[in-house]
Amino acid sequence: LYQYDEGVKHKLLKNADTTSKWVQFFCYPSQEFFTSHHSRNCSDKKNRLVFVGGVTPNNGRHPAELFGDSQLIDLAKIVVEQDIELDVYNNPLRGSYSSFSSQYGEHLALSESYENYNFREGDLPDKIVSKIAEYDFGVMLYEWPAAFLPGEAE
């Protein structure tokens, strides 16, 4: 399964011992994730980015040395320091909003330091649609180590 260009496919297959066929699935969202509600006039404000997903907490079980890439602090800081508005809706199954201060203190501190950053409690798929409909761009935040990028760690 892949969504990459042919060059990536060949790199993945180079060391693979497989005779199976490749199947390609494109990211087409389900109709239930569309909304017709979008009242914000994009020309009168800065572009607003939104990330919806699971953010790994920074705690004893998830130290930054091992999980820093999925804790998103460094990446979020890079974005907001450029005066770009970014809101993160964390997976609601990762804990309740009341546990945010103990699990996501760094994100809350970043929210206090930058008015263009908000770390929010997420919602279930059928409810999050209306919350994120007013954003200009949805983003996938992840800091890919060079070893994961084709051609970078050879």
Short mmCIF file of C-alpha atoms in Angstrom, two decimals:
data_model
loop_
_atom_site.label_atom_id
_atom_site.label_comp_id
_atom_site.label_asym_id
_atom_site.label_seq_id
_atom_site.Cartn_x
_atom_site.Cartn_y
_atom_site.Cartn_z
CA LEU A 1 0.00 0.00 0.00
CA TYR A 2 1.47 3.33 -0.91
CA GLN A 3 0.65 6.89 -1.84
CA TYR A 4 4.07 7.87 -3.07
CA ASP A 5 5.54 8.43 -6.48
CA GLU A 6 7.13 5.59 -8.44
CA GLY A 7 10.63 6.43 -7.16
CA VAL A 8 9.58 5.81 -3.56
CA LYS A 9 7.87 2.58 -4.54
CA HIS A 10 11.09 1.31 -6.14
CA LYS A 11 13.12 2.26 -3.05
CA LEU A 12 10.68 0.35 -0.85
CA LEU A 13 10.78 -2.69 -3.12
CA LYS A 14 14.56 -2.68 -3.58
CA ASN A 15 15.23 -4.73 -0.44
CA ALA A 16 11.84 -6.41 -0.16
CA ASP A 17 11.42 -10.09 -0.86
CA THR A 18 7.89 -10.01 -2.22
CA THR A 19 5.95 -11.10 -5.24
CA SER A 20 2.70 -9.51 -4.16
CA LYS A 21 0.97 -6.83 -6.20
CA TRP A 22 0.89 -3.24 -5.01
CA VAL A 23 -2.47 -1.67 -4.33
CA GLN A 24 -2.79 2.09 -4.25
CA PHE A 25 -5.44 3.84 -2.14
CA PHE A 26 -5.89 7.57 -2.47
CA CYS A 27 -7.15 9.71 0.40
CA TYR A 28 -10.72 10.45 -0.52
CA PRO A 29 -12.70 11.59 2.54
CA SER A 30 -16.08 10.14 3.32
CA GLN A 31 -19.07 12.34 2.47
CA GLU A 32 -20.01 12.51 6.17
CA PHE A 33 -16.93 14.65 6.78
CA PHE A 34 -18.07 17.43 4.45
CA THR A 35 -20.00 20.45 5.61
CA SER A 36 -21.65 23.29 3.76
CA HIS A 37 -21.16 25.65 6.71
CA HIS A 38 -18.34 28.09 6.04
CA SER A 39 -19.32 31.61 6.95
CA ARG A 40 -15.86 33.08 7.50
CA ASN A 41 -14.61 35.45 4.83
CA CYS A 42 -11.04 34.27 4.25
CA SER A 43 -9.89 37.59 2.84
CA ASP A 44 -10.45 39.56 6.04
CA LYS A 45 -8.16 37.55 8.37
CA LYS A 46 -4.89 35.66 8.42
CA ASN A 47 -4.95 32.12 7.19
CA ARG A 48 -5.73 29.69 9.99
CA LEU A 49 -4.28 26.20 10.13
CA VAL A 50 -5.79 23.29 12.04
CA PHE A 51 -4.37 19.92 13.04
CA VAL A 52 -6.79 17.24 14.20
CA GLY A 53 -5.23 14.12 15.66
CA GLY A 54 -3.61 12.40 18.57
CA VAL A 55 -0.81 14.22 20.33
CA THR A 56 1.35 12.08 22.59
CA PRO A 57 1.57 13.51 26.12
CA ASN A 58 4.95 14.43 27.61
CA ASN A 59 5.12 12.40 30.81
CA GLY A 60 7.10 9.62 32.46
CA ARG A 61 5.61 6.98 30.18
CA HIS A 62 6.24 9.08 27.06
CA PRO A 63 9.57 10.93 27.44
CA ALA A 64 10.40 13.56 24.85
CA GLU A 65 13.63 11.71 23.98
CA LEU A 66 11.53 8.86 22.55
CA PHE A 67 8.23 10.52 21.65
CA GLY A 68 9.21 14.11 20.87
CA ASP A 69 8.30 13.72 17.19
CA SER A 70 4.65 12.95 18.05
CA GLN A 71 4.42 15.47 20.88
CA LEU A 72 4.54 18.28 18.30
CA ILE A 73 5.88 21.00 20.63
CA ASP A 74 8.93 21.89 18.55
CA LEU A 75 6.98 21.85 15.30
CA ALA A 76 4.10 23.91 16.69
CA LYS A 77 6.56 26.47 17.99
CA ILE A 78 8.22 26.76 14.55
CA VAL A 79 4.81 27.44 12.98
CA VAL A 80 3.54 29.99 15.50
CA GLU A 81 6.85 31.86 15.65
CA GLN A 82 6.20 32.73 12.00
CA ASP A 83 2.99 34.49 13.05
CA ILE A 84 0.83 31.74 11.55
CA GLU A 85 -2.35 30.82 13.40
CA LEU A 86 -2.46 27.17 14.43
CA ASP A 87 -5.06 25.29 16.43
CA VAL A 88 -4.54 21.68 17.50
CA TYR A 89 -7.58 19.53 18.34
CA ASN A 90 -6.28 16.59 20.31
CA ASN A 91 -7.84 13.14 20.04
CA PRO A 92 -10.61 13.04 22.69
CA LEU A 93 -9.70 9.44 23.47
CA ARG A 94 -6.28 10.58 24.75
CA GLY A 95 -7.86 12.02 27.90
CA SER A 96 -10.30 14.62 29.07
CA TYR A 97 -9.72 18.35 29.00
CA SER A 98 -9.36 18.27 32.80
CA SER A 99 -6.19 16.16 32.39
CA PHE A 100 -4.62 18.58 29.91
CA SER A 101 -2.58 20.48 32.49
CA SER A 102 -0.84 17.32 33.71
CA GLN A 103 -0.46 15.70 30.29
CA TYR A 104 0.02 18.67 27.95
CA GLY A 105 1.56 21.42 30.07
CA GLU A 106 4.00 22.41 27.33
CA HIS A 107 1.17 22.93 24.84
CA LEU A 108 -0.80 25.01 27.33
CA ALA A 109 2.29 27.11 28.07
CA LEU A 110 2.79 27.61 24.34
CA SER A 111 -0.86 28.72 24.09
CA GLU A 112 -0.24 31.28 26.82
CA SER A 113 2.91 32.56 25.14
CA TYR A 114 1.46 32.83 21.63
CA GLU A 115 -2.02 34.17 20.98
CA ASN A 116 -1.94 32.50 17.55
CA TYR A 117 -1.72 28.99 19.09
CA ASN A 118 -4.54 27.03 20.70
CA PHE A 119 -4.41 23.49 22.03
CA ARG A 120 -7.97 22.21 22.24
CA GLU A 121 -9.87 19.12 23.20
CA GLY A 122 -10.94 17.27 20.09
CA ASP A 123 -14.23 15.58 19.37
CA LEU A 124 -15.62 12.53 17.64
CA PRO A 125 -15.55 12.54 13.82
CA ASP A 126 -19.22 13.43 13.34
CA LYS A 127 -18.90 16.44 15.67
CA ILE A 128 -15.44 17.77 14.81
CA VAL A 129 -16.52 18.67 11.27
CA SER A 130 -18.48 21.71 12.39
CA LYS A 131 -15.63 22.87 14.65
CA ILE A 132 -12.99 22.81 11.94
CA ALA A 133 -15.11 24.08 9.05
CA GLU A 134 -13.99 27.66 9.67
CA TYR A 135 -10.29 26.95 9.17
CA ASP A 136 -8.51 27.71 5.93
CA PHE A 137 -6.17 24.72 5.84
CA GLY A 138 -5.96 21.38 7.56
CA VAL A 139 -2.38 20.28 8.15
CA MET A 140 -0.62 17.08 9.02
CA LEU A 141 2.06 17.98 11.54
CA TYR A 142 4.89 15.54 12.00
CA GLU A 143 8.62 15.96 12.21
CA TRP A 144 10.00 13.21 10.00
CA PRO A 145 13.48 12.10 11.01
CA ALA A 146 15.88 12.11 8.05
CA ALA A 147 16.21 8.33 8.33
CA PHE A 148 12.55 8.00 7.26
CA LEU A 149 12.96 10.09 4.12
CA PRO A 150 13.95 8.36 0.89
CA GLY A 151 17.52 9.11 -0.08
CA GLU A 152 18.36 10.98 3.12
CA ALA A 153 19.92 8.20 5.18
CA GLU A 154 21.89 6.29 2.59
#
